[in-house]
Tab-separated table of C-alpha atoms in Angstrom:
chain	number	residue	atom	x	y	z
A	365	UNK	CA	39.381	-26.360	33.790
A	366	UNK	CA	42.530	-26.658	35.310
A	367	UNK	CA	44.811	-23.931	35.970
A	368	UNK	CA	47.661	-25.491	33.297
A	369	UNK	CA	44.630	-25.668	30.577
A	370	UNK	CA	43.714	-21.859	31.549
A	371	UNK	CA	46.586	-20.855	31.221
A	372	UNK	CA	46.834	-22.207	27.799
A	373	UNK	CA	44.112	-21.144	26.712
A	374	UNK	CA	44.305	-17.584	27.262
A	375	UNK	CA	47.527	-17.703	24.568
A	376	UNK	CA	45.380	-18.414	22.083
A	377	UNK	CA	43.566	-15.954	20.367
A	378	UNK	CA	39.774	-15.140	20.959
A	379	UNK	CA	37.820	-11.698	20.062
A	380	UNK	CA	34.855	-10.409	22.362
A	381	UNK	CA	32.272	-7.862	21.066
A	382	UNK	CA	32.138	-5.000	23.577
A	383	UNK	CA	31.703	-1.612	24.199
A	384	UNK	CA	34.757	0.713	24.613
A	385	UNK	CA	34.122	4.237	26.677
A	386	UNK	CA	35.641	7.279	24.124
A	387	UNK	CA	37.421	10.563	26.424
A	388	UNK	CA	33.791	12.217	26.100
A	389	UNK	CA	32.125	8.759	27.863
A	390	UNK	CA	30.100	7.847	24.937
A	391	UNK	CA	30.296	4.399	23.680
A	392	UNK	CA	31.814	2.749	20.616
A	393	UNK	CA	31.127	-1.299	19.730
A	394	UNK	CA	33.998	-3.026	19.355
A	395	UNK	CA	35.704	-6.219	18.876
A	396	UNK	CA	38.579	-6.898	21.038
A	397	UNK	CA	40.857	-9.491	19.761
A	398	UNK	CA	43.155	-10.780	22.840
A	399	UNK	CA	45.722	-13.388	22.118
A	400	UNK	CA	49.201	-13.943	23.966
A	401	UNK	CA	51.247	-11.657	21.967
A	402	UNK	CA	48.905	-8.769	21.496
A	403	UNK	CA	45.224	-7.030	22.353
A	404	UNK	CA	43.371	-5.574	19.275
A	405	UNK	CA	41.267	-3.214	19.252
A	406	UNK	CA	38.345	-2.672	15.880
A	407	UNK	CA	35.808	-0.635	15.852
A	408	UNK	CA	32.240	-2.414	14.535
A	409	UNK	CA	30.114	0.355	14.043
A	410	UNK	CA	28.868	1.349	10.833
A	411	UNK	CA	28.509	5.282	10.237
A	412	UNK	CA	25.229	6.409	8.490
A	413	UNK	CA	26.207	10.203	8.252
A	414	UNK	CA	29.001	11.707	8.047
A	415	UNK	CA	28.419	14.013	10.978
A	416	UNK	CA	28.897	10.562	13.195
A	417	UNK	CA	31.848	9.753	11.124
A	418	UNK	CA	33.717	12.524	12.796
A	419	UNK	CA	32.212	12.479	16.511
A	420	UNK	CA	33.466	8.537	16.493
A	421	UNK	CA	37.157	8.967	16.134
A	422	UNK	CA	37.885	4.838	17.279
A	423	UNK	CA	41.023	4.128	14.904
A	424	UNK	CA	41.643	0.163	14.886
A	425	UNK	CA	44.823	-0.168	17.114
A	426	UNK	CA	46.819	-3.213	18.436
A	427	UNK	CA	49.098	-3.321	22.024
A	428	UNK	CA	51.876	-5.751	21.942
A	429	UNK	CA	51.130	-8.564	25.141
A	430	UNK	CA	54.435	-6.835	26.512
A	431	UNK	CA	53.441	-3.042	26.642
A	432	UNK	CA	49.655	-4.276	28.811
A	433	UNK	CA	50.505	-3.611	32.563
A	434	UNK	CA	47.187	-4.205	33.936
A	435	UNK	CA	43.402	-5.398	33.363
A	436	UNK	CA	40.709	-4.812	35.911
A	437	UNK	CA	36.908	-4.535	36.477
A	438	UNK	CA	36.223	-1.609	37.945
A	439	UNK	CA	32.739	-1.102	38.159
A	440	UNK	CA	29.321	-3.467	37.962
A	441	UNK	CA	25.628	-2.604	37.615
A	442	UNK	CA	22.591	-4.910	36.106
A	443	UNK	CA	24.756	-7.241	34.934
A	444	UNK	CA	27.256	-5.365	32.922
A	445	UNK	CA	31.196	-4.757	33.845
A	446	UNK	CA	33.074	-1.986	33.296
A	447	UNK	CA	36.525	-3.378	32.894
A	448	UNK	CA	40.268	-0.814	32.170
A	449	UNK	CA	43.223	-2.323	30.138
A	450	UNK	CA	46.049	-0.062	31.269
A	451	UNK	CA	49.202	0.057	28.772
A	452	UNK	CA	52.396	2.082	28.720
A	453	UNK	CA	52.755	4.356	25.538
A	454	UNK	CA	56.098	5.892	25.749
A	455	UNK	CA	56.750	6.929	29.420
A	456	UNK	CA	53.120	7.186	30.303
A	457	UNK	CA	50.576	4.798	31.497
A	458	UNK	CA	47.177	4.988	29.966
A	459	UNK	CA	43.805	3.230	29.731
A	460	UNK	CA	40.769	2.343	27.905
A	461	UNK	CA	37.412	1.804	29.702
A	462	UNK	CA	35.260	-1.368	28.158
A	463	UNK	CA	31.983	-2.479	29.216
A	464	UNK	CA	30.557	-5.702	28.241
A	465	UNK	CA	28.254	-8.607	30.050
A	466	UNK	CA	29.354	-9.711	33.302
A	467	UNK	CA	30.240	-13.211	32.061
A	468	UNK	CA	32.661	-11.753	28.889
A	469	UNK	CA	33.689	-8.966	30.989
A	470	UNK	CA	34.962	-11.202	33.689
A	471	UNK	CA	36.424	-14.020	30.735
A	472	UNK	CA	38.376	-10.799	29.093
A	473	UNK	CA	40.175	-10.113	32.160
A	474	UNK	CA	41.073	-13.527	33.635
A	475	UNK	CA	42.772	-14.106	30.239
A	476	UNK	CA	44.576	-10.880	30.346
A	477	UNK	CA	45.506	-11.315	33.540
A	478	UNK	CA	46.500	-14.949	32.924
A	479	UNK	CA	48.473	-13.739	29.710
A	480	UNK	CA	50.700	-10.803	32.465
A	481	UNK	CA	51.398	-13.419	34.430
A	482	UNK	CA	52.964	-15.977	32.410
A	483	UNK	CA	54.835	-12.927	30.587
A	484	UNK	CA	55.977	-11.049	33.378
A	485	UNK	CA	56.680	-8.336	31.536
A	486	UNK	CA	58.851	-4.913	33.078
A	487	UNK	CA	56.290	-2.746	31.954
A	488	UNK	CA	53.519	-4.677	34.609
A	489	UNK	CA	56.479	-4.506	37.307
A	490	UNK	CA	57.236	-1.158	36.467
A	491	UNK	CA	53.336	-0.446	36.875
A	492	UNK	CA	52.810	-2.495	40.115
A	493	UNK	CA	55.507	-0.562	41.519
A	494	UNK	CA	53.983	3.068	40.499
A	495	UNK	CA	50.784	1.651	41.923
A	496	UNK	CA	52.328	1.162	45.304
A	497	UNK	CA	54.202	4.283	44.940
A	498	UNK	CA	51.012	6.193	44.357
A	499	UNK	CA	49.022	4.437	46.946
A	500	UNK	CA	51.585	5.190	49.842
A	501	UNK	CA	51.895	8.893	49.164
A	502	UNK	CA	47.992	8.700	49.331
A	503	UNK	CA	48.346	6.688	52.565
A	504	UNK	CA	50.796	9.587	53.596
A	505	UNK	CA	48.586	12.664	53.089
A	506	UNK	CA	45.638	10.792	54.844
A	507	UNK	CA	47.636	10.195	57.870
């Protein structure tokens, strides 16, 4: 595929089944709908009691394409990805954790990546540039 169709294709919408990491680091399945205007997130589990009703607190949510400033794999073992979406919500930056097979992992984040870069939206400058920021002071202390 050439780098025109690939970036084509990652505008159109597509929805991976994965697992996302909750605060507590237990998993949740769910199906992550990425398109080039937004990333959904729906939970796919199905409660049996209501005890695990309440310990899985996974609330279907959507991030406009515009408000994603990053997507990265940040870990690998047996064959399975751990991959972060980083967004801004207000003045903050946060994240969710995902892990999936190393094939959809690395798909999921080659199209969000693709999708930032044809955007080039302020929040993934803005981002970039606390990165940097954050890595120099690091750089700084080591020194």
């Amino acid at each position: 595929m050439s780098e025109m169709e690939a970036s084509l294709s990652s505008l159109h919408y597509k929805s991976y089944r994965v697992n996302m990491f909750t605060k507590l680091r237990t998993s949740t399945i769910i199906q992550l709908g990425v398109s080039g205007e937004k990333i959904e997130i729906d939970p796919l589990t199905q409660h049996k009691s209501t005890a695990a009703k309440f310990l899985s607190k996974q609330k279907p949510v959507s991030y406009d394409a515009d408000l994603v400033a990053a997507c990265e794999i940040t870990d690998d073992k047996h064959g399975r990805e751990t991959f972060r979406l980083t967004y801004q919500s207000g003045s903050d930056f946060k994240h969710h954790d995902f892990e999936a097979s190393s094939s959809v992992a690395t798909e999921v984040v080659t199209k969000i990546n693709h999708i930032l870069e044809l955007r080039a939206s302020p929040v993934r400058a803005d981002y970039l540039a606390f990165k940097e920021r954050k890595a120099s002071k690091k750089h700084g202390l080591l020194s």
